[in-house]
Every structure is written in structure tokens, then in C-alpha cells.
XYZ file of C-alpha atoms in Angstrom:
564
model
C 39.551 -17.288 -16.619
C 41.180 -14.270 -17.841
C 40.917 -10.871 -15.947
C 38.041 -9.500 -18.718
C 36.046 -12.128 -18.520
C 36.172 -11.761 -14.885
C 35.480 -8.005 -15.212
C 32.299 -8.656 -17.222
C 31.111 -11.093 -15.156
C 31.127 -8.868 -12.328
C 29.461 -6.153 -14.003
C 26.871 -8.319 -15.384
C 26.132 -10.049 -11.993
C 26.174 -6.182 -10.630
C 23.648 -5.249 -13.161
C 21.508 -7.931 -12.506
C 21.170 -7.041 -8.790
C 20.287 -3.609 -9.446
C 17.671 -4.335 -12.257
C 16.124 -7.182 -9.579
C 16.109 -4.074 -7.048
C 14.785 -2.115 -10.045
C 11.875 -4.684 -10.781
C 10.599 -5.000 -7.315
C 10.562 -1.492 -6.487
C 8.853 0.142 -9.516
C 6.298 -3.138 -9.634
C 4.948 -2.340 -5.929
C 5.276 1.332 -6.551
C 2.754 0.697 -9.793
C 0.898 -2.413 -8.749
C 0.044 -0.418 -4.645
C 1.649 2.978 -5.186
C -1.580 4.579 -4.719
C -2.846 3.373 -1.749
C 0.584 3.663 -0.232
C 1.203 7.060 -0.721
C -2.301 8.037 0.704
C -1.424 6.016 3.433
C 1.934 7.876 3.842
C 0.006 11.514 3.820
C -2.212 10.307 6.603
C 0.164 8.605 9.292
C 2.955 10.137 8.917
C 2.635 12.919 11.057
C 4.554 11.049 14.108
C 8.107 11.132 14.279
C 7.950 7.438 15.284
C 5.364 6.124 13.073
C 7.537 8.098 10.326
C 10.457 5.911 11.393
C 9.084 2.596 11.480
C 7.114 3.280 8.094
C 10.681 4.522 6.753
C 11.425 0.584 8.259
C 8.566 -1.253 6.529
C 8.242 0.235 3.083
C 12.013 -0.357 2.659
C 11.933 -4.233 3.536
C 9.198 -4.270 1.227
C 10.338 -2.649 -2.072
C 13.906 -3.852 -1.219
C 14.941 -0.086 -2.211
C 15.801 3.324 -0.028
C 16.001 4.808 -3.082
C 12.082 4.337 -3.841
C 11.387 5.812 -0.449
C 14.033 8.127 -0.486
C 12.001 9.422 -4.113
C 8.519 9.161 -2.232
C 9.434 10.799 0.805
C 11.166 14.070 -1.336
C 7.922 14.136 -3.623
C 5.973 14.221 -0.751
C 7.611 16.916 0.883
C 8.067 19.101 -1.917
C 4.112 18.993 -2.807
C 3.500 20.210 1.272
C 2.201 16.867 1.599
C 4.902 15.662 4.079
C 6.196 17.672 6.628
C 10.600 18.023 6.594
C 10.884 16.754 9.727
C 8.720 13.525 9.660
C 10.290 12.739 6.202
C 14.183 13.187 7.805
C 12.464 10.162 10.324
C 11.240 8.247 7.341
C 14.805 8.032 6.032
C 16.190 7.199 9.154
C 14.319 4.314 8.906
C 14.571 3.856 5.460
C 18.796 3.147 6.109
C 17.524 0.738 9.254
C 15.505 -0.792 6.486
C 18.227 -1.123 4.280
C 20.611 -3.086 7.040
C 17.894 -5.862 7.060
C 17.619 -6.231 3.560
C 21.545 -6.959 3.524
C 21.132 -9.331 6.750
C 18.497 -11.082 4.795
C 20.643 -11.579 1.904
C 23.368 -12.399 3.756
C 22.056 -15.977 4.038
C 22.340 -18.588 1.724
C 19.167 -19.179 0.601
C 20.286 -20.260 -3.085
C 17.390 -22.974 -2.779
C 14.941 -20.666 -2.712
C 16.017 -18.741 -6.301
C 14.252 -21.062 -8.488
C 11.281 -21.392 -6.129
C 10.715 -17.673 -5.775
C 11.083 -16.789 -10.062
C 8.655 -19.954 -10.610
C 6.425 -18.360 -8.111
C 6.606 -15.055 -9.809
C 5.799 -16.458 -13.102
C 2.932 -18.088 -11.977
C 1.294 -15.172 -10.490
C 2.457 -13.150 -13.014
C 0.319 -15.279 -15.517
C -2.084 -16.000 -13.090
C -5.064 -14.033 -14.808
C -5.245 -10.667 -16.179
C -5.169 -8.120 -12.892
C -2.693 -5.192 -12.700
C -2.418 -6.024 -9.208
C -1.048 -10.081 -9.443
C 1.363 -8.599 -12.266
C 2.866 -6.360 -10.425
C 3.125 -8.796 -7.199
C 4.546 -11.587 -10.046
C 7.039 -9.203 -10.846
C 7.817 -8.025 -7.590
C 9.167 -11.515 -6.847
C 10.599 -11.953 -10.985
C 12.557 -9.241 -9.155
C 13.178 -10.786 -6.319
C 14.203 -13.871 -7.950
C 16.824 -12.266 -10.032
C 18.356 -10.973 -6.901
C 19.288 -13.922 -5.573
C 20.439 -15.346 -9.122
C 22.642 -12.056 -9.071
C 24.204 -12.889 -5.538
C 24.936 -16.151 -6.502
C 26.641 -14.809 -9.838
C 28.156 -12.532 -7.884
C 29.781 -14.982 -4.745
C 31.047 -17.392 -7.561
C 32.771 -14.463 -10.016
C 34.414 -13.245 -6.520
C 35.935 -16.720 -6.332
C 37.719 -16.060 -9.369
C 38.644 -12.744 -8.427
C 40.139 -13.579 -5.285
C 43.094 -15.369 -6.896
C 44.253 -12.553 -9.670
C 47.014 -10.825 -9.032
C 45.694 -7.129 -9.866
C 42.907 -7.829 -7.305
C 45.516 -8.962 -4.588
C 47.147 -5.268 -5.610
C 44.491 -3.174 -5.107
C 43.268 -4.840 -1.857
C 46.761 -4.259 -0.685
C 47.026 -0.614 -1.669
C 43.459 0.045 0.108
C 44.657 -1.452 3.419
C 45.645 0.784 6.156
C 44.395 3.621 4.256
C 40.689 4.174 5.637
C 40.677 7.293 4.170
C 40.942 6.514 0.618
C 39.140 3.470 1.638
C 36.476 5.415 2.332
C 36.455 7.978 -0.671
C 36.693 4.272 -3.127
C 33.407 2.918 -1.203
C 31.483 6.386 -1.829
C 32.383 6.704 -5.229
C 31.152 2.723 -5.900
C 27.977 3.371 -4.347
C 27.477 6.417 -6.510
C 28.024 4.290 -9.708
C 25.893 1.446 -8.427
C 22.694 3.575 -6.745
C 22.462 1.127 -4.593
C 24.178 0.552 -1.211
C 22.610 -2.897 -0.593
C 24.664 -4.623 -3.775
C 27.846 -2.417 -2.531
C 27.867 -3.783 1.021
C 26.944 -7.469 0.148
C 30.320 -6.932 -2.499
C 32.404 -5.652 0.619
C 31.285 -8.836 2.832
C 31.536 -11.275 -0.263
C 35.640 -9.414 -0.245
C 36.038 -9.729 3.721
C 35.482 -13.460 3.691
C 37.986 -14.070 1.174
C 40.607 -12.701 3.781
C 42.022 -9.948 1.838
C 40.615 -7.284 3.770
C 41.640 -6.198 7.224
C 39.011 -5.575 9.816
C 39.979 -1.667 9.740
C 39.901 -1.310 5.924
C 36.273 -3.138 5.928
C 34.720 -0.640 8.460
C 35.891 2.411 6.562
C 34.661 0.890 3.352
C 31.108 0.354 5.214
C 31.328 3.981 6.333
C 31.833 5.295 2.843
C 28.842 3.006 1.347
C 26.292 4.752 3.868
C 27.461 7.928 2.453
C 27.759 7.345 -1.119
C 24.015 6.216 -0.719
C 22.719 9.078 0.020
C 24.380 10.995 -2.650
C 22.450 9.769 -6.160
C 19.094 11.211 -4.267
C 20.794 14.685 -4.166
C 22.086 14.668 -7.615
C 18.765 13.738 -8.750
C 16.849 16.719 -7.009
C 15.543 19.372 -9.439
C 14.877 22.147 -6.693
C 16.208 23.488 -3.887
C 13.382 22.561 -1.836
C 12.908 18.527 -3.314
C 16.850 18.769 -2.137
C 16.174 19.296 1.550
C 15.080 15.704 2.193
C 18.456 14.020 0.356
C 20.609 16.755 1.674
C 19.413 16.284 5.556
C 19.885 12.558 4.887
C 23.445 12.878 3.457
C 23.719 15.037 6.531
C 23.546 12.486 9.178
C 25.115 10.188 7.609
C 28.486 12.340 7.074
C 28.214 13.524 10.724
C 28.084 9.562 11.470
C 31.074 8.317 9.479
C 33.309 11.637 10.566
C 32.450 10.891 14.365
C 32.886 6.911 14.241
C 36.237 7.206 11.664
C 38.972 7.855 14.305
C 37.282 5.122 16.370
C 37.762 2.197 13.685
C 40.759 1.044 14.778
C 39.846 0.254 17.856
C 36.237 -1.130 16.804
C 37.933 -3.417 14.584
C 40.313 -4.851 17.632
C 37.180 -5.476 19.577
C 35.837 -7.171 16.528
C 38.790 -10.133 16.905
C 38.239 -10.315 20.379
C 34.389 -10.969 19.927
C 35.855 -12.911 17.073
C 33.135 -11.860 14.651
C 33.616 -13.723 10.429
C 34.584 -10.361 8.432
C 31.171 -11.153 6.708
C 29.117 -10.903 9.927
C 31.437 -7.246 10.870
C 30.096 -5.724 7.619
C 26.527 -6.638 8.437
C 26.770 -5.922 12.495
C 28.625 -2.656 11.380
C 26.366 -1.663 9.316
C 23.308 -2.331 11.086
C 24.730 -0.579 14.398
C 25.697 2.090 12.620
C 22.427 3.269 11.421
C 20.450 2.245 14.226
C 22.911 4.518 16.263
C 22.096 7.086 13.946
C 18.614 6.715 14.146
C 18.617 6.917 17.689
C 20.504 9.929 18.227
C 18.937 12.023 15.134
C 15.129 11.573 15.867
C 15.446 13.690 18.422
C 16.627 16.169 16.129
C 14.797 15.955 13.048
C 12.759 19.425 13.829
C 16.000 21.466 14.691
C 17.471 19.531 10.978
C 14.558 20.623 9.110
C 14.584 24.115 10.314
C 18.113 24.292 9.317
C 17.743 22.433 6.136
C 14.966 25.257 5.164
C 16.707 28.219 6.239
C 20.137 26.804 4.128
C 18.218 25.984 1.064
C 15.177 28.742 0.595
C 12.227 28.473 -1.825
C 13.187 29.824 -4.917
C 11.814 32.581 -6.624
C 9.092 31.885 -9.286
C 9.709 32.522 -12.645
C 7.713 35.632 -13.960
C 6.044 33.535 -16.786
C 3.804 31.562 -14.709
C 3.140 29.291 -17.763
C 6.493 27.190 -16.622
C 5.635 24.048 -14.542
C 7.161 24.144 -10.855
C 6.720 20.559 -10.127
C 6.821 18.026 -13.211
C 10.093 16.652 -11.939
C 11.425 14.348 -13.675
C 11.800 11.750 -11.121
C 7.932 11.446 -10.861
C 8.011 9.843 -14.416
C 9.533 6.536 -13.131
C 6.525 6.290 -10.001
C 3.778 7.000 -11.686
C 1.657 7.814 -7.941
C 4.093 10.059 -7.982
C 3.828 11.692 -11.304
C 0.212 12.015 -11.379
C 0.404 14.120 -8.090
C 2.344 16.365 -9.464
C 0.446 16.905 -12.633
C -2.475 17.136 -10.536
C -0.933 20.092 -8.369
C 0.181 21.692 -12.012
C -3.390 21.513 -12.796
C -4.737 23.229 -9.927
C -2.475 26.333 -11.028
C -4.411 25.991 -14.342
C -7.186 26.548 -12.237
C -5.996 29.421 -10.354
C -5.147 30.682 -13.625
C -8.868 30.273 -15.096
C -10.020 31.926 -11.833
C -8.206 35.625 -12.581
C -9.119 35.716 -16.173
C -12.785 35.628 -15.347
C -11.831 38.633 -12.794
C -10.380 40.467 -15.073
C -12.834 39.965 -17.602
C -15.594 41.613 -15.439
C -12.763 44.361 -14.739
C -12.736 44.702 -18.207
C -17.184 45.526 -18.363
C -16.357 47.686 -16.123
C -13.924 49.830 -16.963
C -12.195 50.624 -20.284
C -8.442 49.906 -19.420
C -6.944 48.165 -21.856
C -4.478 46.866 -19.745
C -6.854 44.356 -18.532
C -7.273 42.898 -21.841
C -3.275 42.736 -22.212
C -3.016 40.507 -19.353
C -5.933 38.135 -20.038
C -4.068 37.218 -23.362
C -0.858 36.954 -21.495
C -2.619 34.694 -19.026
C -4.262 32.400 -21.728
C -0.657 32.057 -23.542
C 0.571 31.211 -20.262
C -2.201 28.852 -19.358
C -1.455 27.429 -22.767
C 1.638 26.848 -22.414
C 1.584 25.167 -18.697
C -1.160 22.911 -19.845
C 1.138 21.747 -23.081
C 3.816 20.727 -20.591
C 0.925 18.943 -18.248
C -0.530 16.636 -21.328
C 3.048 15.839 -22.530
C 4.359 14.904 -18.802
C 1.066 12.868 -18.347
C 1.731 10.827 -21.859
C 5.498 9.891 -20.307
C 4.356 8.732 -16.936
C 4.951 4.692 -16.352
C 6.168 4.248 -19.568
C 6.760 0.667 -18.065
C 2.975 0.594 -17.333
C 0.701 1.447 -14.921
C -2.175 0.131 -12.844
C -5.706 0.813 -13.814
C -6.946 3.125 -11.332
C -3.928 5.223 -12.169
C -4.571 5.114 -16.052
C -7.781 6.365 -14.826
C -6.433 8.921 -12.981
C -4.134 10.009 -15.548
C -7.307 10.247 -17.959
C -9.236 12.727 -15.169
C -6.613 15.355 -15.037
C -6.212 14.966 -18.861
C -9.654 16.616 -19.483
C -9.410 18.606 -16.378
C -6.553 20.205 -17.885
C -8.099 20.151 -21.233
C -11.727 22.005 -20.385
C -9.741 24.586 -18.506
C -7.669 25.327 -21.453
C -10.730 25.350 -23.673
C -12.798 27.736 -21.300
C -9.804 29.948 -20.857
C -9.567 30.486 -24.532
C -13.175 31.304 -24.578
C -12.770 34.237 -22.571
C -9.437 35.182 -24.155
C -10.660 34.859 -27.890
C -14.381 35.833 -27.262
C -15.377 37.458 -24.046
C -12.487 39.721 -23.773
C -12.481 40.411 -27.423
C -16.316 41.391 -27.731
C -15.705 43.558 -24.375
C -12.980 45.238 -26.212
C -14.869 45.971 -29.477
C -17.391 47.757 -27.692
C -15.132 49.645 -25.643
C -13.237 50.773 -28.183
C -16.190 52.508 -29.662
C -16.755 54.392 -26.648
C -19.576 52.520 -25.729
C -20.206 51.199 -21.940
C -21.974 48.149 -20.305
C -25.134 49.508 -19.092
C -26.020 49.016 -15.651
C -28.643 46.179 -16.583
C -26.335 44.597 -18.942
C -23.483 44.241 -15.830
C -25.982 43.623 -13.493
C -27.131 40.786 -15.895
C -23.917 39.425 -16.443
C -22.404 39.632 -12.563
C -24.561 36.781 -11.451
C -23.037 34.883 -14.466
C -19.981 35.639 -12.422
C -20.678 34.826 -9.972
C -21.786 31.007 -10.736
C -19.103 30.482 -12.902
C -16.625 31.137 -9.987
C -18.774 28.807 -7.625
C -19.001 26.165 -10.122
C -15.243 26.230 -10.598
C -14.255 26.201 -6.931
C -17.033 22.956 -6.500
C -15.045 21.591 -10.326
C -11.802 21.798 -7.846
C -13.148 20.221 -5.089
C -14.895 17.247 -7.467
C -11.333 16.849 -8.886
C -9.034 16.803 -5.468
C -11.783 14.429 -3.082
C -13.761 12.384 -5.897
C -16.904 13.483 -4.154
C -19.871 11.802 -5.751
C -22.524 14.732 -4.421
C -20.633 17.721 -4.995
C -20.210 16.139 -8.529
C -24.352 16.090 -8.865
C -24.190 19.646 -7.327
C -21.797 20.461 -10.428
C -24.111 19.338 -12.962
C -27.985 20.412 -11.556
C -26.284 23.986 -12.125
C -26.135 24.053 -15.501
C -29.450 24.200 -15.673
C -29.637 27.529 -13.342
C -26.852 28.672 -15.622
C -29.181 28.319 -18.311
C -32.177 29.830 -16.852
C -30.318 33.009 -15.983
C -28.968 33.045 -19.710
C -32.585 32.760 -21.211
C -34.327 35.172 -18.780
C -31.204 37.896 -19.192
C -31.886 37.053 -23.452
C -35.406 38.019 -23.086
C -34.894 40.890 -20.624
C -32.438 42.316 -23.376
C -34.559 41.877 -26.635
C -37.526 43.389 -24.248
C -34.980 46.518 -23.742
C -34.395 46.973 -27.472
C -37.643 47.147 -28.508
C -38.256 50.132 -25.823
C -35.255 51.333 -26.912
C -35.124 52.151 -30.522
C -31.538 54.633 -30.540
C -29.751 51.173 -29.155
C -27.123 50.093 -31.309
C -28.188 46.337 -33.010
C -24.341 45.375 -33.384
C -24.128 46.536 -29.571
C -27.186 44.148 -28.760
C -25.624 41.199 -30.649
C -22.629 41.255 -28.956
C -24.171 41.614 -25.480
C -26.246 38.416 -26.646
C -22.660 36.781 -27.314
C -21.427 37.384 -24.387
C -24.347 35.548 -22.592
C -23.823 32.555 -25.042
C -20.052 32.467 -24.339
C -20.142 32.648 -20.184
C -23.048 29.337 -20.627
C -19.912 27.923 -22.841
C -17.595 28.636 -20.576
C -20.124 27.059 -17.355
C -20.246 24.072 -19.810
C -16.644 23.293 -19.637
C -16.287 23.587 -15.462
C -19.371 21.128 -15.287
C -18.168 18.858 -17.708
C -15.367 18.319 -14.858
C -17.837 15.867 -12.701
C -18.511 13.789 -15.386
C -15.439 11.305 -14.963
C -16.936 10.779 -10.994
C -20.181 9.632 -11.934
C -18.694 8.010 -14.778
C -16.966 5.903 -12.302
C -19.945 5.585 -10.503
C -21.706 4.020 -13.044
C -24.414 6.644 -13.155
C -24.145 8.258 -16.619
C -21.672 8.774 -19.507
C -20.922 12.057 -20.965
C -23.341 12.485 -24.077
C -23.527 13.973 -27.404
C -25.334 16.733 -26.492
C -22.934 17.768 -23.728
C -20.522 18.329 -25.583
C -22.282 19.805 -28.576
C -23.170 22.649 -25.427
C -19.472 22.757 -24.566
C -18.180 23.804 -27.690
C -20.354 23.373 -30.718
C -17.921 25.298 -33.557
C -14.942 23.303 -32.886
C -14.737 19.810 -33.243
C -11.205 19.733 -32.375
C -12.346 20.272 -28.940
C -14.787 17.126 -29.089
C -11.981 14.775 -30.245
C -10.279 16.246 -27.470
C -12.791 15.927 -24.864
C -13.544 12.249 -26.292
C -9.770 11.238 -26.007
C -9.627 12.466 -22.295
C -12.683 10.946 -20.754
């Protein structure tokens, strides 16, 4: 076989490992993401809880990686504390070790078994749930096929002379050793396939005991290094960086020690394939050991080296769609959720300044509602086209449904915030520019508007963050005492004109307006329990509801239609 061929059959069998990896990871992560990362919010809070979970969920999606990417989302949304997430990765890499030593075996009888399996489930009926457990093990399946690939291709290998050179310029040089080993793992992104290639090589005899511990040194740090590429913040990098860390401080502390590890090796008499594995495996546990003790002192310094950024002044730019989040969609869908809780905060200081602006004639207040609305705009653009790219491979139901809830979350906010923007602020402008002021019943009218327009938003936030079926019904019963106070301030106001005859009738219509506008505005927060009791099965959103919302534009009711 000639020394391409040999070359693409390595890469392909390569490939094939990492897209198994690929398949089982991102199938659990869709299929039980959810669940998972609630669970992870909840228990996590013990260092050694956080390292056996770091244990489990690795042996399960076959991946540090995945966790690695779960653990940094975590902790940059505040979910996850530093210092329990530093334990999770400790016991993500002890996770890791078993993978390989479960691998290691030659279980070639079971490929077929496990991708028949995997079919069958797959097939089995129409649940999000059995597909992503019959591709879990599709995944699974193809990682064994791969390891077999690969153990027959290094066969070949073994007898070419260029492969004979490099081994031989490698050996006795753990130092370049080392630096080759990093930079594989790198390329690969995943340190399982790298150190299963190192003990496929140190059975074929090429490889001196010395030379195969320094490569096993450098694959535990090149592992940690795609995780801190990928981090788009300073603070998402904490996690990666406290992980490369430990693992540097590891391999620079054991390094001078290899040559006499690998004597004691030959005298235990250890197969080269069983060093990599033991090596490994000590390695991290050793690690583990000595570093959980530590993990509060390692997040302390990991914060104080890498500092929260400052915010950009436009707050219309998003501060956590990362990218990353797009391949998990649990992941993604948390942080469109926290984007849309800005959105909300947002919302909340327009209407503030909107009653600033009845009360006083400063123009500046109108200024920075527009500015807020374009930024509002602008933030909720970015949410709706990072929710349409989330699990472009597919996702489970309850997180399509998800997805659909912050959709017209995000969507009435930006609808209500352009009310006050395009109509409430620009009718309180009009009249101020004339020199005319709110009255003292017309702002006493229109402050408990306010007021339940700020209480229904904070109960909108709370229906949207816990699910919660009553505060939902709470939502809704007030539009009714939104409407009340709308109807008896109307007739309280036409009862004042006719007393007062020198009141101006363009003044009274657009006092009459603004009462219209702040039900329209009410109409949008409430719609915001509908998707709960939707999901409850107690109503769906009707005609008339969103004829009330926002009866001139029916824009927004295709809108509103698409996202519940």
C-alpha cells in the first residue's frame, strides 16, 4: 500500500472517530440536554458532587469537550459558580481516562451489535427522545468501526520507512515529543482519539517508554487548548484557561520525572499500551486530587487575571449569543433567554422615562427613549436570528417549544417598546412643545397606568423564567383592571371637557390616545402568559387578543401568530 493511501486512511479512520464522538455528544446534549443542565444548576454547588458529575456526564457523552462547553456556559450566565466548574473539569479529564480504558479493549464484536441497535431505536417510533438515544449509539457504533480502521491502517504504517524516521527523530527528545502531541490534539479536538493513536504506536515497538509518557503529557495539554480558543469573552475563558492551568502545572512538574517513571514501568513490566492508559489515568487522578483543594484560591485568581469587560455603550449589542451555544441548543436557548431579559430591562426604563417625560418638558427624555427603542431593536434582531440558527441538526420538542416562547417574548417587547417610542413619547412631545402641561388629573390618571404596566411586566418576567401556571392567570385577570381604569379615566376626561369649555379638543384627543396606547402596551406584557396555559391545555391565544394587542398593524399579528 503506498504511503498516500496510507495517509488517507488514517485521516479517514481519524475523522470517523471524531464524528462518532461528535454524534453521541450533540444527540444526548439534544435528546436530555434540558433536564441535564437543570440538573447541573441545582447540584453542583459541592466541590465533590461537581467532580464526580464532571466523572459521569463525560462517560456518558464520550466527550470533555461537551462538558468542558456546558460547564463555561454555565459559568458565564452566573449559573455555575468558577470554582465548582474548575471541579467539574477535573472530573471531566478523570472521565476522559475511562473512556480510553474502555476503548482500549477489543470489543470489535460488539460494533455491529451496537449500530444495529442504534438503528433500531432510532426507527423505533417517532419520539425525539429514542432518536437521539439511536443516535447516541449510531455514534457509538462508528467509534468502534473507527478504532478498528484505525488499529489495521497502523499495521501498515508500522512497516514504512518515513514512519520508522519520524519515530526515530521523536525518541529521546520528550520535549519536542511533547510540543508534536499538543499540537495533534489541537488538530484533532479530541484527546481520547490522540491517546488511543499513541497506545495503537507503543505496541508496535517503535516507541520508547520515555518518548510515550511525554507524548501522553502533551495530549492532556493540547486538550485543553481548543476550549480556550473557542471562548468569546474574557469571562467564558476563565473555565478553559483554569483547566489548561492544571494541566500545564501537571506535565511541567511530572516531565523531569519521566525517565525514571518509564524505568519503573519495565520493572513492573507494564505492555506500552497498558503505560499510556495507566499514565494517563494516574496522571489526572493525581491532578484531581491535589487541585480540588484548590479550586476556590484558582477561581479567585482566574477572576482577578481575566476581569469582566466593559460593556459596550450601545446596549443594543448582545453580551452572550456565543457562538458555541449554537451547536447545544440547551445551551443556546439560555442564552437567548438571558438576552431577552435585557429586552426587558430595556422596556422597563422607557416606560420611566415616558412618565418623566408628562412630567417635565425636557426633551432629553424623549432623545433617549428613541435611542433605547433603536437599541432594543436592534438586540432583539440579533435574538430572533440567533434563535433561527440554534440545532440546526435538530432539536427536541420541548426545546422547539422553548425556542418558540422567547420568540414572542422577544417579539411583544419589541412591539410594546415601539408603542411608547412612536406613540406615547411622540403625543407627550406634541403637547409639550406647545407649551401645554399634563394636568394634575390627567398624570394622576395616567400614574396608576404606570404603575400596572410595571407590575404586569415584572409578573410577564417571572411567567417567562419559572413557567408558573398561577402567576400566568394573575397576568391575564389584569387586563381586565387595565381596562376598567382606561374606561373610568375616558369618562372622567370627557366629563372634564364638558365643564371645561377653554380646553383644547386636539389636547383632549391626544390625552384619550395616550390611554388607548398604555391598554396596547398592557396587551402585549399579558399576551406573555399565553404560551403557559397554552401548554397547559387551558386556552389558545384568540382573535380578539390580538386584535387588542395591535389592531393597525397586521404585521404584528403574523408575527405574533409565527411565535406562539
Amino acid at each position: 500500500m503506498s504511503g498516500t493511501t496510507l495517509l488517507i486512511n488514517l485521516a479517514g479512520s481519524i475523522a470517523l472517530l471524531l464524528w462518532g464522538t461528535h454524534m453521541i455528544s450533540s444527540a444526548l446534549l439534544r435528546g436530555f440536554g434540558t433536564p441535564l443542565r437543570h440538573w447541573l444548576g441545582k447540584n453542583l454547588n459541592n466541590r465533590w458532587m461537581a467532580l464526580l458529575s464532571g466523572v459521569g456526564i463525560t462517560g456518558i457523552l464520550q466527550s470533555s469537550t461537551a462538558v468542558s462547553l456546558m460547564a463555561t456556559s454555565f459559568t458565564a450566565a452566573g449559573t455555575l459558580g468558577l470554582a465548582p466548574a474548575l471541579a467539574v473539569m477535573l472530573g471531566a479529564n478523570i472521565g476522559s481516562t475511562l473512556v480510553v480504558q474502555l476503548l482500549s479493549f477489543d470489543i470489535s464484536i460488539v460494533t455491529p451489535l451496537v449500530l444495529l441497535v442504534g438503528f433500531i431505536v432510532f426507527r423505533l417510533r417517532d419520539d425525539s427522545r429514542y432518536e437521539s438515544v439511536g443516535c447516541a449509539l449510531i455514534g457509538l457504533g462508528l467509534m468502534l468501526l473507527a478504532l478498528r480502521m484505525l488499529g489495521a491502517t497502523l499495521g501498515e504504517v508500522e512497516g514504512t520507512p518515513i514512519f520508522h524516521a519520524v519515530m526515530q527523530s521523536l525518541d529521546g527528545d520528550i520535549v519536542i515529543a511533547l510540543l508534536v502531541a499538543m499540537l495533534l490534539t489541537w488538530i484533532c479536538h479530541s484527546s481520547v482519539a490522540v491517546v488511543l493513536l499513541i497506545a495503537s504506536l507503543a505496541g508496535t515497538g517503535l516507541l520508547s517508554p520515555v518518548t510515550t509518557m511525554a507524548l501522553v503529557l502533551g495530549v492532556n495539554i493540547g486538550g485543553a487548548l481548543p476550549s480556550v480558543l473557542n471562548a468569546s469573552s474574557s469571562v467564558a475563558r476563565r473555565l478553559p484557561v483554569g483547566n489548561l492551568l492544571v494541566r500545564v502545572v501537571g506535565a511541567v512538574v511530572l516531565l523531569p520525572f519521566v525517565p525514571m517513571l518509564a524505568q519503573t514501568s519495565q520493572i513492573a513490566d507494564l505492555t506500552p499500551a497498558l503505560l499510556v492508559v495507566c499514565l494517563h489515568t494516574s496522571f489526572n487522578l493525581v491532578l484531581a486530587l491535589v487541585f480540588i483543594g484548590l479550586t476556590e484560591l484558582l477561581a479567585k485568581l482566574l477572576t482577578r487575571l481575566l476581569p469582566s469587560p466593559a460593556r459596550d455603550v450601545d446596549p443594543g449589542m448582545p453580551l452572550y449569543l456565543d457562538e458555541a451555544g449554537l451547536e447545544v441548543a440547551n445551551i443556546g436557548l439560555s442564552n437567548a433567554a438571558r438576552e431577552a431579559l435585557r429586552l426587558a430591562d430595556m422596556l422597563s426604563i422607557m416606560l420611566n422615562r415616558v412618565l418623566q417625560l408628562f412630567q417635565t418638558s425636557d426633551q432629553a427624555n424623549a432623545d433617549e427613549i428613541r435611542q433605547i427603542d433603536q437599541s432594543l431593536d436592534l438586540l432583539s434582531a440579533a435574538i430572533r436570528a440567533y434563535l433561527a440558527d440554534i440545532g440546526q441538526e435538530g432539536i427536541s420538542d420541548s426545546d422547539a417549544d422553548r425556542s418558540q416562547e422567547i420568540l414572542m417574548f422577544v417579539i411583544n417587547l419589541e412591539h410594546a417598546a415601539d408603542i411608547l417610542s412612536t406613540s406615547l413619547a411622540q403625543l407627550a412631545a406634541r403637547r409639550l412643545r406647545r407649551g401645554e402641561t399634563f394636568s394634575a388629573f390627567e398624570l394622576g390618571t395616567l400614574y396608576p397606568l404606570h404603575n400596572e404596566l410595571l407590575e404586569s411586566l415584572s409578573l410577564a418576567i417571572t411567567v417567562f423564567l419559572r413557567e408558573d401556571l398561577p402567576t400566568a392567570h394573575h397576568l391575564i385577570n389584569r387586563k381586565e383592571s387595565v381596562r376598567r381604569l382606561e374606561a373610568a379615566a375616558s369618562r372622567e376626561h370627557f366629563r372634564t371637557l364638558r365643564e371645561d369649555k377653554s380646553a383644547w379638543a386636539e389636547s383632549g384627543d391626544i390625552f384619550q390616545r395616550l390611554l388607548r396606547d398604555y391598554r396596547r402596551v398592557h396587551h402585549h406584557i399579558a399576551a406573555l402568559a399565553y404560551p403557559v396555559l397554552e401548554r397547559a391545555g387551558e386556552r389558545d391565544i384568540e382573535s380578539s387578543d390580538l386584535a387588542d394587542i395591535h389592531p393597525q398593524s397586521t404585521r404584528d399579528k403574523d408575527d405574533l401568530r409565527c411565535a406562539s
